[in-house]
Amino acid sequence: MLSWVCGRCRAGHSPSRGHTRVPPIDMNKPSQASVRTPQQNIRSFCIIAHIDHGKSTLADRLMEATGLLGERDKTAQYLDRMDIERERGITIKAQAVRMRYDYDGETYELNLIDTPGHVDFGYEVSRSLSACEGALLVVDAAQGVEAQTLANVYMALDADLEIIPVINKIDLPGAEIDRVKEEIEEMVGLDASSAILCSAKTGVGIPDVLEAIVALIPAPKGNVEAPLKALITDSWWDAYKGVISIIRVFEGSIRAREKVRFLATDKTYEVLDVGAYAPEATSLPEIAAGHVGYLICNVKEVADSKVGDTIAIASDETAEALPGFQEVQPMVFAGVFTSDNGDYPVLRDALTKLSLNDASLTWEPESSSALGFGFRLGFLGLLHMEIIQERLEREYNLDIITTAPSVKYRVFYKDGTDEIIDNPAKMPDPGGFDYIEEPMILSRIQVPEEFLGAIMKLCQERRGIQTDLKYMTSTRTQVTYELPLAEVVFGFYDQLKSISRGYASLDYDVAEYRRADLVRLDLLVNGERVDALSLITHRQNAFNRGRDLCVKMKEEIPQQQFEVAIQAAIGSKIVARTNVKALRKNVLAKCYGGDISRKRKLIEKQKRGKRRLKAVGNVEIPQGAFHAILKID
Amino acid sequence: MEGLYVHVPFCARACPYCNFDFEVGRNPDVSGFLAGLKREVQLRRECELLPQSFQTVYIGGGTPSLLGAAGLARLCDWISAMFPGSGAVEWTVEINPEHATPALFASLRAHGVSRVSLGVQTLHPHGLVELGRVHSVLQARNAIAEAAKAGLRVSADLILGYRGQLQAALGDDIDALTQSGATHLSIYALTVEPETPWVKLVRRGMREMPDEECQAALLRHAHDYLESQGFTHYEVASYGAGDHRARHNQLYWTWCNYTGIGPSAHSATYENGVVTRRGNTRGLAAWLREPLAQVERLAGEDAAREGLWLGLRQLDGIDVARFLTTFAQVDRAWLERVTRRQVDIGNLAWCVERSVLKVAKGRWLWHDTIAEDVLAGEVAG
């Protein structure tokens, strides 16, 4: 149950009585989205929050308080439409809802533009922010400010947004409001004395949040009469309507049947429909400067409606793009194969469908001698990779094998040419190239002081170079490292979390390519290279990696009728080896009294433990072995 | 051909590695047990077609010889009365060496028994202690000789791979058995079943889990030695001199019907490629209350896969024509497909112009690897 607490006297009286300024919900009013609002009454904002700090719950409360959501809709966090998002409590796809809010005799249009909440989606966040005039900075009253929040706050400050600090979860027993205020002041540099205290869970403080949005966030400016200029903040694919985009109109207006041009792709479309989500899609005659809404115009693929692209009227040939557009580049690559080769067409169809809705996912066919035919996928980051894996398994019921994640290496040859390689199996042997460059990141890790030593050790092991260390508060530090991206994609985040018992948070920017002494480490089984298990590592770590890999493989490969040699090699040089002893016999005692069923079940059980073996030469390697490579550090 | 198996669920003591169905006690209630058998047969005659007579009879356990000469005579007479003319091809009783006497063998012979299976297990005193057997080496050798003298065909069981067994002594053991008169040997590696006392003893350091490599060497050595002595390795765990085969056990591998009565006994019937398997209730008391427990029916490919696996236990291999007649639901192409991988890696071989499929020479040691593959229904790679 939502319990109302008056924003002025903080008493729990009913919102329909007393002196509250929050209007009661009137379900008989006409659709809220259809009411045209003057520009000075528009407030467009987003919510910046760390995962689990209550962004989605707060969004739901705001929608309830403005009459957009009834009790019935409360089960789901409305903005997170996909199952996976809901289960993980994270938001992948940004959306936007329009709320109507009556305040001081005026009716305001509040546009809440949702932003993705993970380190992999920094660019998308920046585009969503640039469609807003303000942001709610939501900080958990018990957890305090986290690195990811900070990164987004800096982005919001860069975009000149008005930032309203909101301290959430004040009902928690562990709430430390003063400490969190201090952190906001010290770490973010915002005046937190007037931070709004609320609990999205109980509803305390929600009217204050609404009041602050109206009072503090500036109204948009923009000439309605000027030629159209609109920004795409998000696009997704809908089975019935094709691509739907969320746009913010900065100048002019857009209406159905107009011809418009997308500047980055230079493609022209006829507008089929414009409208707003309130929270269901509602058609509108137009979207004018300052407003946020959706656009449908017969775009076939999400890749043609790029986040950050500018939309202009087709006839306006001199239209200039809004600043900040970037082509989204995948950073992390992995091979994806089906465990049953017969499922290959299903995987291809699934990827076709997924990429309709995800312009940042790239894929091309790949074949492996061990795993058969599959695809090499490019992801924005590790979370993106996990999400895609999970969706392939869950939504398309595929049993997939994913190879170890890799990054894009730049290989320079002695003849002066160079090549980008994102698949370790394709990396040339040592001596076959002049040198290799790898992508670096600049990472900011925030961690309580007590874990700092362990985190620094981890970063050093991962070939990190420390560039900065500062105390954000007396107990919280932020350490900055230059790290090779390849080291980070290999279980770094999990280790970071386990070393710091979950307290460390990580944020990164992609930095330049840097030369490094890298080698391809191969795994050989009875002399045959298992291409899907090749990896690229720094020469210094090659021996340890090779040994760990051999040990892991020995655990994974079952005994066969002959001895299996497992070797790790750099080129033709063996750096580690072990072997799996031959299985000398595999035969059960005789069957007494004709109890065939029991014996058959025993054998079938044994077999189930060894299902889906992949043959490399004459050696059978279980599927688990290909996952096990991910577990070595 | 059809066979009858009777499970006698009594043992004087438990062997630490065994989890077959038995009751421990020195004075089994023979009358109660016979009444139970009678009730089971009556019940089953009401609901299924039981044959009037069986070509083979096998009385196993447990320890059938714990019933004593008189008790066994009563059981044999009861069988002959219920199923007149049974046991004409082979009638086997399992006998523990400690119960063997000339009088017992004479009595068995007089009641229609033609073959005894002796639970020798080993001919080394420390081995007998390790395996928890109460007979002596001498008793075992005498038992074989007495049984042979009484005109019974003698099979002896040997367990390989307990702690301290010497490969070098194995040939002498086998010689001792055959010279005493055994013309059939069942040889298998010690298998420790979960939830048996052995597991606990290992934890206390009083036993060891068998070493696979050592067992494999012993099995191989026994095989080579027996073949050199003119024995035929005709089934994964069975060796026969001359034409001595365990005819009853062969029914299991050749898709023949058999009826098992007594606690935890199993039955099978084959009809039009469908296999029906019945399992009796485990435990004497429970079986006395309600003898029949479960029925399992296998049809289609599942039945054929099981038939393939069982048939391959016979090292002569499968007569493909007979297999395809018994399991008409599959064809030759199916058979070639499900066995292809094992043929490719050399575990199975086609012979006699591809009319026979059998386990390749020396590969019987990986019989379960073959079984896993043909039973699983998916080809690796």
Coordinates of C-alpha atoms in Angstrom, one line a residue, chain B residues 2-330:
Chain B
E2 CA 12.0 -69.2 -20.9
G3 CA 13.7 -69.1 -17.6
L4 CA 12.6 -69.0 -13.9
Y5 CA 14.6 -67.1 -11.3
V6 CA 13.9 -67.6 -7.6
H7 CA 15.4 -65.1 -5.2
V8 CA 16.2 -66.6 -1.8
P9 CA 16.6 -63.5 0.5
F10 CA 18.5 -65.0 3.4
C11 CA 22.1 -64.5 4.4
A12 CA 24.0 -65.5 7.5
R13 CA 25.8 -62.2 7.4
A14 CA 26.2 -59.3 5.2
C15 CA 29.1 -59.0 2.8
P16 CA 30.5 -55.4 3.1
Y17 CA 30.3 -54.6 -0.6
C18 CA 26.9 -56.1 -1.4
N19 CA 23.6 -54.3 -1.7
F20 CA 21.4 -57.1 -3.1
D21 CA 18.2 -57.9 -1.3
F22 CA 18.8 -60.1 1.8
E23 CA 17.7 -60.7 5.3
V24 CA 20.4 -61.5 7.9
G25 CA 19.6 -64.5 10.1
R26 CA 20.7 -68.1 10.7
N27 CA 17.3 -69.7 10.8
P28 CA 15.3 -68.7 7.8
D29 CA 11.6 -69.3 7.8
V30 CA 11.4 -71.7 4.9
S31 CA 7.7 -72.4 5.2
G32 CA 6.8 -68.7 5.4
F33 CA 9.0 -68.0 2.4
L34 CA 7.4 -70.9 0.3
A35 CA 4.0 -69.6 1.3
G36 CA 5.0 -66.2 0.0
L37 CA 6.2 -67.6 -3.3
K38 CA 3.0 -69.5 -3.7
R39 CA 1.0 -66.4 -3.1
E40 CA 3.0 -64.4 -5.6
V41 CA 2.6 -67.1 -8.3
Q42 CA -1.1 -67.2 -7.7
L43 CA -1.4 -63.5 -7.9
R44 CA 0.6 -63.3 -11.1
R45 CA -1.3 -66.1 -12.7
E46 CA -4.4 -64.0 -12.2
C47 CA -3.1 -60.9 -13.9
E48 CA -0.5 -62.1 -16.4
L49 CA 0.3 -65.2 -18.4
L50 CA 2.9 -67.3 -16.6
P51 CA 4.3 -70.2 -18.5
Q52 CA 3.4 -73.7 -17.3
S53 CA 7.0 -74.7 -17.3
F54 CA 10.5 -73.2 -17.7
Q55 CA 13.5 -74.6 -19.6
T56 CA 16.0 -73.1 -17.2
V57 CA 15.7 -72.6 -13.4
Y58 CA 18.1 -70.4 -11.4
I59 CA 17.9 -70.3 -7.6
G60 CA 20.0 -67.3 -6.4
G61 CA 20.2 -64.9 -3.5
G62 CA 21.0 -64.0 -0.9
T63 CA 22.3 -67.3 0.1
P64 CA 20.1 -70.2 -1.1
S65 CA 22.3 -72.8 0.6
L66 CA 21.4 -71.2 4.0
L67 CA 18.1 -73.1 3.5
G68 CA 20.0 -76.3 4.0
A69 CA 19.7 -79.6 2.1
A70 CA 16.1 -80.1 3.3
G71 CA 15.0 -76.6 2.7
L72 CA 16.4 -76.5 -0.8
A73 CA 14.8 -79.9 -1.5
R74 CA 11.4 -78.4 -0.4
L75 CA 12.0 -75.4 -2.6
C76 CA 13.0 -77.6 -5.6
D77 CA 10.0 -79.8 -5.1
W78 CA 7.7 -76.9 -4.9
I79 CA 9.1 -75.5 -8.2
S80 CA 8.6 -78.8 -9.9
A81 CA 5.1 -79.1 -8.6
M82 CA 4.1 -75.5 -9.6
F83 CA 5.9 -75.7 -13.0
P84 CA 6.1 -79.3 -13.9
G85 CA 9.0 -80.3 -16.1
S86 CA 11.0 -77.2 -15.4
G87 CA 14.8 -77.1 -15.5
A88 CA 15.3 -79.6 -18.3
V89 CA 18.0 -77.5 -20.0
E90 CA 19.7 -76.2 -16.9
W91 CA 18.9 -75.9 -13.2
T92 CA 21.3 -73.9 -11.2
V93 CA 21.6 -73.2 -7.4
E94 CA 24.0 -70.8 -5.8
I95 CA 25.9 -72.4 -3.0
N96 CA 28.2 -70.9 -0.5
P97 CA 31.4 -73.0 0.0
E98 CA 30.8 -73.2 3.8
H99 CA 27.5 -75.0 3.3
A100 CA 28.8 -77.5 0.7
T101 CA 28.7 -81.2 1.7
P102 CA 28.5 -84.3 -0.4
A103 CA 25.0 -84.9 1.1
L104 CA 23.8 -81.5 -0.1
F105 CA 25.0 -82.0 -3.6
A106 CA 23.5 -85.5 -3.8
S107 CA 20.2 -84.2 -2.6
L108 CA 20.2 -81.3 -5.1
R109 CA 21.1 -83.8 -7.9
A110 CA 18.2 -86.0 -6.8
H111 CA 15.8 -83.0 -6.9
G112 CA 16.6 -82.0 -10.5
V113 CA 19.5 -79.6 -10.0
S114 CA 22.1 -79.9 -12.8
R115 CA 24.5 -77.0 -12.0
V116 CA 25.8 -75.2 -9.0
S117 CA 27.3 -71.7 -8.8
L118 CA 29.8 -71.5 -6.0
G119 CA 30.6 -68.2 -4.4
V120 CA 34.3 -68.8 -4.1
Q121 CA 35.3 -65.1 -4.7
T122 CA 39.0 -65.7 -3.9
L123 CA 41.4 -68.4 -2.9
H124 CA 43.5 -66.3 -0.5
P125 CA 42.8 -66.2 3.2
H126 CA 43.4 -62.5 3.5
G127 CA 41.2 -61.9 0.5
L128 CA 38.3 -63.8 2.1
V129 CA 38.7 -61.7 5.3
E130 CA 38.8 -58.5 3.2
L131 CA 35.7 -59.5 1.4
G132 CA 34.0 -60.6 4.6
R133 CA 33.5 -64.2 3.5
V134 CA 33.3 -66.9 6.2
H135 CA 34.5 -70.0 4.3
S136 CA 38.1 -71.2 4.1
V137 CA 40.3 -71.7 1.0
L138 CA 40.1 -75.5 1.6
Q139 CA 36.3 -75.4 1.9
A140 CA 36.1 -73.7 -1.4
R141 CA 38.3 -76.2 -3.2
N142 CA 36.5 -79.1 -1.6
A143 CA 33.2 -77.7 -2.5
I144 CA 34.1 -77.6 -6.2
A145 CA 35.5 -81.1 -6.1
E146 CA 32.5 -82.6 -4.2
A147 CA 30.0 -80.9 -6.5
A148 CA 31.8 -82.2 -9.6
K149 CA 31.9 -85.6 -8.1
A150 CA 28.2 -85.5 -7.6
G151 CA 27.7 -85.0 -11.3
L152 CA 26.9 -81.3 -11.1
R153 CA 28.3 -78.8 -13.5
V154 CA 30.3 -76.3 -11.5
S155 CA 30.6 -72.6 -11.9
A156 CA 32.8 -70.5 -9.6
D157 CA 32.6 -66.7 -8.9
L158 CA 35.8 -64.7 -8.6
I159 CA 36.1 -61.1 -7.4
L160 CA 39.1 -59.2 -8.6
G161 CA 40.7 -56.0 -7.3
Y162 CA 40.4 -56.1 -3.5
R163 CA 43.3 -54.7 -1.6
G164 CA 46.5 -56.8 -1.7
Q165 CA 45.5 -59.1 -4.5
L166 CA 48.5 -60.2 -6.5
Q167 CA 48.3 -60.5 -10.3
A168 CA 51.0 -63.2 -10.2
A169 CA 48.9 -65.5 -8.0
L170 CA 45.8 -65.2 -10.3
G171 CA 46.9 -67.9 -12.7
D172 CA 47.5 -70.3 -9.8
D173 CA 44.0 -69.5 -8.4
I174 CA 42.4 -70.2 -11.8
D175 CA 44.4 -73.5 -12.1
A176 CA 43.2 -74.5 -8.6
L177 CA 39.6 -73.9 -9.6
T178 CA 39.7 -75.7 -12.9
Q179 CA 41.7 -78.6 -11.5
S180 CA 39.1 -79.0 -8.8
G181 CA 36.5 -79.3 -11.5
A182 CA 35.0 -75.9 -12.2
T183 CA 34.2 -75.6 -15.9
H184 CA 32.7 -72.1 -15.8
L185 CA 34.0 -68.9 -14.1
S186 CA 32.2 -65.7 -13.5
I187 CA 34.8 -63.0 -13.1
Y188 CA 34.1 -59.5 -12.2
A189 CA 35.9 -56.5 -10.6
L190 CA 34.9 -55.6 -7.0
T191 CA 32.3 -53.0 -7.3
V192 CA 31.5 -51.1 -4.1
E193 CA 27.9 -50.1 -4.1
P194 CA 26.9 -46.8 -2.4
E195 CA 25.3 -47.2 1.0
T196 CA 27.1 -50.5 1.7
P197 CA 29.3 -51.0 4.8
W198 CA 32.4 -50.9 2.6
V199 CA 32.0 -47.1 2.2
K200 CA 32.0 -46.6 5.9
L201 CA 35.0 -49.0 6.3
V202 CA 36.9 -46.9 3.8
R203 CA 36.3 -43.8 5.9
R204 CA 37.6 -45.6 8.9
G205 CA 40.7 -46.7 7.0
M206 CA 39.8 -50.4 7.2
R207 CA 39.2 -50.9 3.4
E208 CA 40.3 -49.1 0.3
M209 CA 38.2 -48.2 -2.7
P210 CA 39.3 -50.5 -5.6
D211 CA 41.9 -49.1 -7.9
E212 CA 40.6 -49.0 -11.4
E213 CA 44.0 -49.4 -13.1
C214 CA 44.9 -52.4 -10.9
Q215 CA 41.5 -54.0 -11.6
A216 CA 41.8 -53.5 -15.3
A217 CA 45.2 -55.2 -15.2
L218 CA 43.7 -58.1 -13.3
L219 CA 40.7 -58.5 -15.6
R220 CA 43.0 -58.5 -18.6
H221 CA 45.3 -61.0 -17.0
A222 CA 42.5 -63.3 -16.1
H223 CA 41.1 -63.1 -19.6
D224 CA 44.4 -63.9 -21.2
Y225 CA 45.1 -66.8 -18.9
L226 CA 41.7 -68.3 -19.3
E227 CA 41.8 -68.1 -23.1
S228 CA 45.2 -69.8 -23.0
Q229 CA 43.7 -72.6 -20.9
G230 CA 41.0 -73.2 -23.5
F231 CA 38.2 -71.2 -21.9
T232 CA 35.8 -69.2 -24.1
H233 CA 35.1 -65.6 -23.0
Y234 CA 31.5 -65.7 -24.2
E235 CA 30.0 -62.9 -22.1
V236 CA 31.6 -59.8 -20.5
A237 CA 31.8 -61.5 -17.1
S238 CA 31.7 -65.2 -18.0
Y239 CA 34.1 -67.8 -19.2
G240 CA 33.2 -71.4 -20.1
A241 CA 35.3 -74.5 -20.8
G242 CA 34.1 -76.5 -23.8
D243 CA 30.4 -75.9 -24.3
H244 CA 29.7 -74.9 -20.7
R245 CA 27.6 -71.8 -20.8
A246 CA 25.3 -70.3 -18.1
R247 CA 22.2 -71.0 -20.1
H248 CA 19.9 -69.2 -17.8
N249 CA 22.0 -66.0 -17.7
Q250 CA 22.2 -66.1 -21.5
L251 CA 18.5 -65.5 -21.6
Y252 CA 19.0 -62.0 -20.2
W253 CA 21.3 -61.1 -23.1
T254 CA 19.4 -62.7 -25.9
W255 CA 16.0 -61.0 -25.6
C256 CA 14.3 -64.1 -24.0
N257 CA 11.5 -64.0 -21.5
Y258 CA 12.2 -64.8 -17.9
T259 CA 10.1 -64.8 -14.7
G260 CA 11.6 -63.8 -11.4
I261 CA 9.9 -64.7 -8.2
G262 CA 10.8 -63.8 -4.6
P263 CA 11.7 -60.4 -3.1
S264 CA 13.3 -57.9 -5.6
A265 CA 13.3 -60.5 -8.4
H266 CA 12.8 -59.2 -11.9
S267 CA 10.9 -60.5 -14.9
A268 CA 10.9 -59.6 -18.6
T269 CA 8.7 -60.4 -21.5
Y270 CA 9.4 -59.5 -25.2
E271 CA 6.5 -59.1 -27.5
N272 CA 6.5 -57.4 -30.9
G273 CA 9.5 -55.4 -30.0
V274 CA 8.0 -54.1 -26.8
V275 CA 9.8 -55.1 -23.5
T276 CA 7.9 -55.3 -20.3
R277 CA 9.9 -55.5 -17.2
R278 CA 8.5 -56.2 -13.8
G279 CA 10.3 -55.7 -10.5
N280 CA 9.2 -57.3 -7.2
T281 CA 9.1 -55.5 -3.9
R282 CA 12.4 -55.3 -2.1
G283 CA 12.6 -56.7 1.5
L284 CA 11.2 -59.9 2.7
A285 CA 8.5 -58.4 4.9
A286 CA 7.3 -55.9 2.3
W287 CA 7.3 -58.6 -0.4
L288 CA 5.2 -60.9 1.8
R289 CA 2.6 -58.1 2.2
E290 CA 2.7 -57.0 -1.5
P291 CA 5.0 -58.9 -3.8
L292 CA 4.5 -56.9 -7.0
A293 CA 6.1 -53.4 -7.2
Q294 CA 6.8 -51.9 -10.5
V295 CA 6.2 -52.4 -14.2
E296 CA 8.3 -50.7 -16.9
R297 CA 7.5 -50.8 -20.5
L298 CA 10.0 -50.0 -23.2
A299 CA 8.9 -49.7 -26.8
G300 CA 10.2 -48.3 -30.1
E301 CA 13.8 -47.1 -30.3
D302 CA 14.2 -47.3 -26.5
A303 CA 13.5 -51.1 -26.5
A304 CA 15.8 -51.5 -29.5
R305 CA 18.6 -49.6 -27.8
E306 CA 18.3 -51.7 -24.7
G307 CA 18.3 -54.8 -26.8
L308 CA 21.4 -53.7 -28.6
W309 CA 23.2 -53.1 -25.4
L310 CA 22.2 -56.4 -23.8
G311 CA 23.0 -58.3 -27.0
L312 CA 26.5 -56.9 -27.0
R313 CA 27.2 -58.4 -23.6
Q314 CA 27.6 -61.7 -25.5
L315 CA 31.0 -61.5 -27.1
D316 CA 30.0 -63.5 -30.1
G317 CA 28.0 -60.5 -30.9
I318 CA 24.6 -59.8 -32.2
D319 CA 23.0 -61.7 -35.1
V320 CA 21.7 -58.7 -37.0
A321 CA 18.9 -60.6 -38.7
R322 CA 17.6 -61.9 -35.4
F323 CA 17.9 -58.5 -33.8
L324 CA 15.9 -56.8 -36.6
T325 CA 13.3 -59.5 -36.3
T326 CA 13.0 -59.1 -32.6
F327 CA 12.9 -55.3 -32.8
A328 CA 11.1 -54.8 -36.1
Q329 CA 10.5 -51.1 -35.3
V330 CA 14.1 -50.3 -36.4

